[in-house]
Short mmCIF file of C-alpha atoms and ligand atoms in Angstrom, two decimals:
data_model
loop_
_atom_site.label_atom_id
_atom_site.label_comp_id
_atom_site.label_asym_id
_atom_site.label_seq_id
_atom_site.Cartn_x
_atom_site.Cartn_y
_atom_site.Cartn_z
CA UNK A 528 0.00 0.00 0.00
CA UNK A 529 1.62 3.05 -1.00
CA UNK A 530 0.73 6.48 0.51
CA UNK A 531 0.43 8.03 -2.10
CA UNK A 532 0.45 7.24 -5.90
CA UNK A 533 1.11 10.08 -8.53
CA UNK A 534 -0.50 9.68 -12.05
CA UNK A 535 2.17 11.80 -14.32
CA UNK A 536 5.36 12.84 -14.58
CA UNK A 537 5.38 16.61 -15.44
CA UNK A 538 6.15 19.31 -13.06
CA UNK A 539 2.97 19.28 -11.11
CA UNK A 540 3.38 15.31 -10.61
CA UNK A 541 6.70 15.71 -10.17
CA UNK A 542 6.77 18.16 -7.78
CA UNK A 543 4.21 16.40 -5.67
CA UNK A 544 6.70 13.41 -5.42
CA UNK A 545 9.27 15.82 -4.18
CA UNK A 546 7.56 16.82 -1.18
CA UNK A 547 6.47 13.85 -0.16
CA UNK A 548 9.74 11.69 -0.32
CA UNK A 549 10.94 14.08 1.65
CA UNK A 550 8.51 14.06 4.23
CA UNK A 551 9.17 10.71 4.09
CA UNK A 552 6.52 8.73 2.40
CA UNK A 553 6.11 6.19 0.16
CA UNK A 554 5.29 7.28 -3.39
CA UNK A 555 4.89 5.84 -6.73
CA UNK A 556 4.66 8.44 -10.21
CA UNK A 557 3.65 6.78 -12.94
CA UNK A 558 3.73 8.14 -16.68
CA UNK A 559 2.70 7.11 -19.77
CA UNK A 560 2.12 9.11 -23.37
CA UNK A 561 3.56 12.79 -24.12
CA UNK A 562 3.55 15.74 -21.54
CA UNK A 563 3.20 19.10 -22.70
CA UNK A 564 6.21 20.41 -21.15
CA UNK A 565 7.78 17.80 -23.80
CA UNK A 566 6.83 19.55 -26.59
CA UNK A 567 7.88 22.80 -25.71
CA UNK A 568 11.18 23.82 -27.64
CA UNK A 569 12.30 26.24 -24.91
CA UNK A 570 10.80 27.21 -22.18
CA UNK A 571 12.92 30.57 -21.53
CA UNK A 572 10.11 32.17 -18.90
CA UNK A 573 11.27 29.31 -16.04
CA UNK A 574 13.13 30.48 -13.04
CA UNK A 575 16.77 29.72 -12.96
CA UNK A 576 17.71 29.06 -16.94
CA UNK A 577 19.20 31.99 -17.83
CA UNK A 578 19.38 30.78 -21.62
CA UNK A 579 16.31 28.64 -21.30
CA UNK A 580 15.77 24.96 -21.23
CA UNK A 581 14.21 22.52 -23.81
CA UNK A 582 10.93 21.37 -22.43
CA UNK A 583 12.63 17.58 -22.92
CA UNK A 584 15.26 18.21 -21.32
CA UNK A 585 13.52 20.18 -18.13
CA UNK A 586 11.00 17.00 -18.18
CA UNK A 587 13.80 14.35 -17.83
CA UNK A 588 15.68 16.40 -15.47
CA UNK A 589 12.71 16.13 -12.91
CA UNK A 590 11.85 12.63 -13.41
CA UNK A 591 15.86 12.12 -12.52
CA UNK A 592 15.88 14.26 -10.12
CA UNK A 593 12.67 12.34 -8.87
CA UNK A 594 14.74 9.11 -9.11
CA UNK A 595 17.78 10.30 -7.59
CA UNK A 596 15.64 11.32 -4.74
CA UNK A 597 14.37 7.34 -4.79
CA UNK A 598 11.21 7.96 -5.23
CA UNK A 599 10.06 5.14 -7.95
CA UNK A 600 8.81 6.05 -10.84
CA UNK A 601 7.40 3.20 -13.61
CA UNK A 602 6.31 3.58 -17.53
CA UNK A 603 3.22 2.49 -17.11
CA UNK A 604 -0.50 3.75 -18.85
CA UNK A 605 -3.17 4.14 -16.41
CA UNK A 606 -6.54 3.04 -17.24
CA UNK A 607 -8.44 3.14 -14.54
CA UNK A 608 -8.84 4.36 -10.52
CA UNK A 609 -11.38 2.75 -8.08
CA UNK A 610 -12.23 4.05 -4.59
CA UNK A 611 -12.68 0.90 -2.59
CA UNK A 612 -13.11 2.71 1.03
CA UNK A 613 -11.14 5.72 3.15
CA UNK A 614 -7.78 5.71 2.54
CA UNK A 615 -8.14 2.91 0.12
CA UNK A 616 -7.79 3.83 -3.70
CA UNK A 617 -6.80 0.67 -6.84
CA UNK A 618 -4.81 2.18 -9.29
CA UNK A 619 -5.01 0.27 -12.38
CA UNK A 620 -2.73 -0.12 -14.86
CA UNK A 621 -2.39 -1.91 -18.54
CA UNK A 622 -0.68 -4.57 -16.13
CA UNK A 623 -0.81 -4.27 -12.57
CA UNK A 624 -2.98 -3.02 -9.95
CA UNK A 625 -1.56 -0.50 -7.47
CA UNK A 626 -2.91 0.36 -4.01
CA UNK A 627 -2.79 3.74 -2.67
CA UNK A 628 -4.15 5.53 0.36
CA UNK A 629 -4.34 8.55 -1.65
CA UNK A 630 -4.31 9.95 -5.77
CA UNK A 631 -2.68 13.11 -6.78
CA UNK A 632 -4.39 13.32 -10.35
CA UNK A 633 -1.74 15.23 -12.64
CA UNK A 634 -2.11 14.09 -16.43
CA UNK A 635 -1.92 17.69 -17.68
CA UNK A 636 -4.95 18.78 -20.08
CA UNK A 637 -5.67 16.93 -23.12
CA UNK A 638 -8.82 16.24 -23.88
CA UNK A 639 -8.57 14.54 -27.32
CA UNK A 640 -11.78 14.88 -29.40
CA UNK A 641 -11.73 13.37 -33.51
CA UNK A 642 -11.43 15.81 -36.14
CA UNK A 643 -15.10 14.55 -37.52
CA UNK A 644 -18.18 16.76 -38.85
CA UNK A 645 -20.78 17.04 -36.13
CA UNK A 646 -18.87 15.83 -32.91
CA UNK A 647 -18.48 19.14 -31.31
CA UNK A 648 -22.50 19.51 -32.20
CA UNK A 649 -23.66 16.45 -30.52
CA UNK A 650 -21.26 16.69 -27.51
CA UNK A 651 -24.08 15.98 -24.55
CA UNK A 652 -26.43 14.49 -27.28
CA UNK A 653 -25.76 11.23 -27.89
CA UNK A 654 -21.61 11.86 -27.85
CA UNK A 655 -20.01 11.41 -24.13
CA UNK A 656 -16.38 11.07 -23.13
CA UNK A 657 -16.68 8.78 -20.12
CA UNK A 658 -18.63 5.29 -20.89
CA UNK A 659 -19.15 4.83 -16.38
CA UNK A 660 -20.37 8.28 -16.19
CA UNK A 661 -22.99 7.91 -19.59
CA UNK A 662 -23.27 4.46 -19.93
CA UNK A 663 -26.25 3.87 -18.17
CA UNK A 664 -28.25 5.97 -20.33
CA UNK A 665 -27.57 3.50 -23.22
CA UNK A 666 -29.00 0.58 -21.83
CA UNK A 667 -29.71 -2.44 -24.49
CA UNK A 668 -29.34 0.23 -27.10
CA UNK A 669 -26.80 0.56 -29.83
CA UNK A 670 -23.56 1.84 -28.81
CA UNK A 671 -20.15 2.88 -30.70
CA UNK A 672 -16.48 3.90 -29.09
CA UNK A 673 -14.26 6.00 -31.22
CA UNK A 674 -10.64 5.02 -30.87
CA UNK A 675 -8.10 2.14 -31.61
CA UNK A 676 -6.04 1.53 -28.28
CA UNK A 677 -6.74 -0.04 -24.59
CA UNK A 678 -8.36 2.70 -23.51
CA UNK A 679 -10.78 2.32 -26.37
CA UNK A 680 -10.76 -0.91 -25.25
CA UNK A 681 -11.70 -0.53 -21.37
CA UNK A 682 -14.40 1.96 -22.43
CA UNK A 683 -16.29 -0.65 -23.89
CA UNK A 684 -15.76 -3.20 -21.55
CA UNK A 685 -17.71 -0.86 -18.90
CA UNK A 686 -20.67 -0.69 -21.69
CA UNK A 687 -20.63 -3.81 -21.63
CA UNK A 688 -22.82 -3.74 -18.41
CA UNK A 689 -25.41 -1.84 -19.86
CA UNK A 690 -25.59 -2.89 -23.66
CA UNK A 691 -24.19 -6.08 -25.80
CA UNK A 692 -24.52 -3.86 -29.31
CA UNK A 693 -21.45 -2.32 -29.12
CA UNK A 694 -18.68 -1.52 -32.03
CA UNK A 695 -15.41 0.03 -32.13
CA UNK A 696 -14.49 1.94 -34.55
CA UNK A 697 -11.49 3.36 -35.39
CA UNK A 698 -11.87 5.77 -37.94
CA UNK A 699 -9.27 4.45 -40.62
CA UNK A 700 -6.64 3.63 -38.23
CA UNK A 701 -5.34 0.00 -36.97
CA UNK A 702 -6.51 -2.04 -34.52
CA UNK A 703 -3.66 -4.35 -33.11
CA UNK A 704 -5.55 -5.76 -29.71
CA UNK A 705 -7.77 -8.32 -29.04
CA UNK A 706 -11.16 -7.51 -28.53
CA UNK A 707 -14.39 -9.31 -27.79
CA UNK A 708 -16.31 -6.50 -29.27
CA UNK A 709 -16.98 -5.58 -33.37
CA UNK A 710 -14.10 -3.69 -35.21
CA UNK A 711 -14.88 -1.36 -37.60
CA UNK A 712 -11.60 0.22 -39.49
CA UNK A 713 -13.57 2.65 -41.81
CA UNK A 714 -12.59 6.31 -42.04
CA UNK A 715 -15.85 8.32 -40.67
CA UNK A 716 -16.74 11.47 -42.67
CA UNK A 717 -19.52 12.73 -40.02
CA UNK A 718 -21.51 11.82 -37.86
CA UNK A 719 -25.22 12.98 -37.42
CA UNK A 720 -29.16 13.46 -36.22
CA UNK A 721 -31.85 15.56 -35.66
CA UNK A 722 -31.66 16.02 -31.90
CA UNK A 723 -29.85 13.47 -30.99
CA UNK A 724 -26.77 11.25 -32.59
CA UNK A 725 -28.74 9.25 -34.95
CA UNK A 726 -25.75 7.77 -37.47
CA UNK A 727 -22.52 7.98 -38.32
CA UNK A 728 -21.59 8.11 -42.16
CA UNK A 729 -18.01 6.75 -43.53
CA UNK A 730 -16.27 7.44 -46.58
CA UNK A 731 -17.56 4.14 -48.71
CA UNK A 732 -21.26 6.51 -48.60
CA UNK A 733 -22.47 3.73 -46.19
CA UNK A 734 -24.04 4.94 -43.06
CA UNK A 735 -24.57 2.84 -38.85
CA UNK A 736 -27.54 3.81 -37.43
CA UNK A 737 -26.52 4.04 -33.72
CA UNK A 738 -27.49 5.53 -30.18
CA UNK A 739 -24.99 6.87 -29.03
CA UNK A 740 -20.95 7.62 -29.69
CA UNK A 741 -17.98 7.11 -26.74
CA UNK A 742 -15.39 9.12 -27.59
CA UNK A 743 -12.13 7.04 -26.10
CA UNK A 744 -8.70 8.41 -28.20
CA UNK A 745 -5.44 8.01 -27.16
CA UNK A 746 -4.85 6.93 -23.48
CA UNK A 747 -6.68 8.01 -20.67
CA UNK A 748 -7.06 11.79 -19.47
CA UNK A 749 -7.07 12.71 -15.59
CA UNK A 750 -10.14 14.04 -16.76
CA UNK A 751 -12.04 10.55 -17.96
CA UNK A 752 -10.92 8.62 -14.39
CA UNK A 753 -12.36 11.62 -12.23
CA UNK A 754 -15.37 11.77 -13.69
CA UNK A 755 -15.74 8.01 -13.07
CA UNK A 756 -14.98 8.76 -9.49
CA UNK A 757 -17.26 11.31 -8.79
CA UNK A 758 -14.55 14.22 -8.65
CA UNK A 759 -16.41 17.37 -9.41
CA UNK A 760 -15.30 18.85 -12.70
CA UNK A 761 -15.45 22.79 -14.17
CA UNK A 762 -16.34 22.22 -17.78
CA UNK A 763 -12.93 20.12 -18.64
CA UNK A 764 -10.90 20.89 -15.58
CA UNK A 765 -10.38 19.27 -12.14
CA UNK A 766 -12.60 21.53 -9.47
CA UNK A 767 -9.78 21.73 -6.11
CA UNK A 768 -9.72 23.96 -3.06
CA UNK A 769 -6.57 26.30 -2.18
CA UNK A 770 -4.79 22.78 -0.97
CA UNK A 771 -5.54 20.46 -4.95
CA UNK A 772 -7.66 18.74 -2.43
CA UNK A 773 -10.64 17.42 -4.64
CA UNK A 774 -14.41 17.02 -3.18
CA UNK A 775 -13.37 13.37 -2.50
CA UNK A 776 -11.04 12.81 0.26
CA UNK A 777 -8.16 11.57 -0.40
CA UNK A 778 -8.11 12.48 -4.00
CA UNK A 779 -6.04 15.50 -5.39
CA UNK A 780 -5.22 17.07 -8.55
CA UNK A 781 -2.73 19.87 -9.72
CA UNK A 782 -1.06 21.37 -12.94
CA UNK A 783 -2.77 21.97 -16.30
CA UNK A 784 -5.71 19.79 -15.39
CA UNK A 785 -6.95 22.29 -12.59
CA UNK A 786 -7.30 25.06 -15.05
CA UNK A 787 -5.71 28.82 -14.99
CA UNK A 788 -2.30 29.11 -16.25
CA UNK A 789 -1.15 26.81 -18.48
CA UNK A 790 2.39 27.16 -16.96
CA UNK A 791 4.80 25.40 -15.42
CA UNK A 792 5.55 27.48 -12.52
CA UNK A 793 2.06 27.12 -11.68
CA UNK A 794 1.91 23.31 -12.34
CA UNK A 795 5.46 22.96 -9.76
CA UNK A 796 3.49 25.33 -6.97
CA UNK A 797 0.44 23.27 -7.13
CA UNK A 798 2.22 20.05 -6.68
CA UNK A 799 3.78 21.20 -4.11
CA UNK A 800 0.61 22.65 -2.59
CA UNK A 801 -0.90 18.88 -2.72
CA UNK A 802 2.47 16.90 -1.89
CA UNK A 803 2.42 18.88 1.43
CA UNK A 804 -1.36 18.73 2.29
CA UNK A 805 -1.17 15.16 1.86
CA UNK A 806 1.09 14.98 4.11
CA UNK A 807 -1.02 16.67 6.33
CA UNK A 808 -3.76 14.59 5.91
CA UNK A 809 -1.98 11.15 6.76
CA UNK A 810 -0.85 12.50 9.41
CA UNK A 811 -4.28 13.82 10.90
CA UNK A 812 -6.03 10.25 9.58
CA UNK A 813 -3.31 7.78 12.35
CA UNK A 814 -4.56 9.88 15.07
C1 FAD B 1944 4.34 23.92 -27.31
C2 FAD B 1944 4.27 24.28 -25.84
C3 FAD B 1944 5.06 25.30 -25.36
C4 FAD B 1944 5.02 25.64 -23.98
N1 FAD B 1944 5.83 26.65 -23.53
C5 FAD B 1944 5.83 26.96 -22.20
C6 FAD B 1944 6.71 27.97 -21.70
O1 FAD B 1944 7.49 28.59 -22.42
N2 FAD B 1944 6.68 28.22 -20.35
C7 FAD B 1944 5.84 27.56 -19.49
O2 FAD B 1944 5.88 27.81 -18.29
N3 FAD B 1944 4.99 26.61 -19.96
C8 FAD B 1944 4.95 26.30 -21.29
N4 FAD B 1944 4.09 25.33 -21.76
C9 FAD B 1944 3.11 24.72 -20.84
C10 FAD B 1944 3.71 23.66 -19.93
O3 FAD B 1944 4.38 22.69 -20.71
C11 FAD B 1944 2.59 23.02 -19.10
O4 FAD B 1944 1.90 24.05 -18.40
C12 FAD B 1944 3.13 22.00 -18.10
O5 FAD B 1944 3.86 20.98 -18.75
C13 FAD B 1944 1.95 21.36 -17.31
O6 FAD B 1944 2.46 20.42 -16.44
P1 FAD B 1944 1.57 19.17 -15.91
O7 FAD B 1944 2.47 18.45 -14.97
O8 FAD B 1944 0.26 19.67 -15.45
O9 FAD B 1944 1.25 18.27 -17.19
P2 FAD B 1944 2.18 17.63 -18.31
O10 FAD B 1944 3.51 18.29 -18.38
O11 FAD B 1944 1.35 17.61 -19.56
O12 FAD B 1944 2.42 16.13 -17.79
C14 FAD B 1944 1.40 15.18 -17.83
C15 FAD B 1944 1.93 13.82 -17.38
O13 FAD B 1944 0.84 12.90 -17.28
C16 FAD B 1944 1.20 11.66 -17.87
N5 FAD B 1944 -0.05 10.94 -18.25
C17 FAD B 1944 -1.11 11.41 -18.98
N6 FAD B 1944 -2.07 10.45 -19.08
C18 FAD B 1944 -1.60 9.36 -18.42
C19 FAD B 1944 -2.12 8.04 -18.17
N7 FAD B 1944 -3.31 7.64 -18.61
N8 FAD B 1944 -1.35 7.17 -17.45
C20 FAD B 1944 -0.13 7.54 -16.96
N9 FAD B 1944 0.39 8.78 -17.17
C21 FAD B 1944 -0.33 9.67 -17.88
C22 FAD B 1944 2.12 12.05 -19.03
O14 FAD B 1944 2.96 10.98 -19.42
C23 FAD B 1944 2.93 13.17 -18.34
O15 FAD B 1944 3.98 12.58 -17.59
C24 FAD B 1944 4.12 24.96 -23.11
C25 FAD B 1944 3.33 23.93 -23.61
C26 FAD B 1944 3.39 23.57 -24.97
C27 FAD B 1944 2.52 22.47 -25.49
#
């Protein structure tokens, strides 16, 4: 049981990990896909680089420093978080299961949405982004998820509780997984209704007549597992008090994914901000 387990490896994550090895507890960061401080050529605004760093290299440089620090730190793509009970969180991964007596939720802010006529339209009608949070409305109706990778993957094995008519489709790109569920590899040109998502129309001019869409691209946002938790949410960012302290106990989030500046600075001072209350709130839970 860990006391606290960090999803991402960017400055806010990073950060967190900091102040918390040093307060002595035991933490695990784990990181999988881009961070946006990655694709940064130079960040030249950061304290302390007088001719700027490359956003790679800064990046790196804190997961090492992390390391160095021996905090652990493992590749590993997140799919899914469960709260079992108080100080009792699963972390799940592609393929292990972590347990944690506390989350700091720090994936940055990506929510990744299809370049596809009509998606933004029917966003709320018919189109969701989280198949736990949705799915129920879908029950023994005709379901699709939009996407090609385990994520995809996971999304439809939680519709699977509600509906058996579900495809996948991957809108012209490969599917290399196994999956128990339809595949369709067809390049989608829109998708459509009149109030609600009736179809969705690919390039051979043929069209699925369908319920509803589940939008599931890439890997997993922060976002998509606090939603399935309950965390409250401010359109697509993470709602937090002055500490990152979500309305679940327990469960914190910092960085891009709170909203505000899009900055690093601000991503380093929240982690540190939720590293440190955690702390605080271990410490008040043995008494
Ligand atoms: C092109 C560009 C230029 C920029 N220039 C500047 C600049 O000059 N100055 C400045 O201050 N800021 C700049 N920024 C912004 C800065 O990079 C971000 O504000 C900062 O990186 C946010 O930190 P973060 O820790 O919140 O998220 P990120 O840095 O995005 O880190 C997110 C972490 O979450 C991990 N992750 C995501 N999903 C999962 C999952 N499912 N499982 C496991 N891990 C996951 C990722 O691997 C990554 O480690 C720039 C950003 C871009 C894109």
């Amino acid at each position: 049981m860990y006391d606290s387990v960090i999803i991402g490896a960017g400055p806010a994550g990073i950060s967190a990990a900091l102040y918390l090895k040093r307060a002595n507890k035991n933490v695990l960061v784990l990181y999988h896909g881009e961070s946006q401080l990655e694709k940064a050529h130079l960040i030249d605004n950061y304290y302390g680089f007088p001719g700027g760093i490359s956003g790679k290299d800064l990046y790196n440089n804190g997961i090492k420093q992390a390391q160095n620090l021996g905090v652990e730190v493992k590749e590993e793509e997140v799919i899914n978080l469960s709260f079992n009970g108080p100080l009792d969180f699963s972390i799940k991964t592609l393929n292990n299961e972590y347990k944690s007596k506390t989350i700091i939720i720090a994936t940055g802010n990506k929510k990744l949405r299809p370049n596809i006529k009509g998606i933004v339209d029917f966003e709320g009608k018919g189109i969701s982004y989280c198949a736990i949070c949705d799915g129920f409305f879908y029950r023994k109706k005709k379901v699709a998820v939009i996407g090609n990778s385990n994520y995809a993957l996971s999304e439809a094995e939680d519709l699977h509780n509600v509906t058996s008519d579900i495809t996948i489709l991957t809108n012209g790109e490969s599917f290399d997984l196994k999956s128990e569920f339809p595949v369709d590899t067809r390049k989608i040109v829109e998708v459509g209704g009149e109030e609600k998502i009736q179809y969705v129309l690919f390039d051979d001019g043929s069209k699925m007549e369908l319920n509803g869409i589940f939008i599931a691209l890439g890997t997993a946002g922060g976002a998509d597992f606090a939603k399935k938790l309950g965390v409250m949410m401010n359109k697509d960012s993470i709602e937090v008090n002055e500490n990152m302290k979500t309305n679940i106990n327990g469960i914190y989030a910092c960085g891009n994914l709170t909203g505000g500046l899009l900055q690093v600075n601000k991503a380093v001072y929240e982690g540190a901000l939720a590293g440190l209350d955690i702390v605080k709130y271990l410490k008040e839970q043995e008494v």
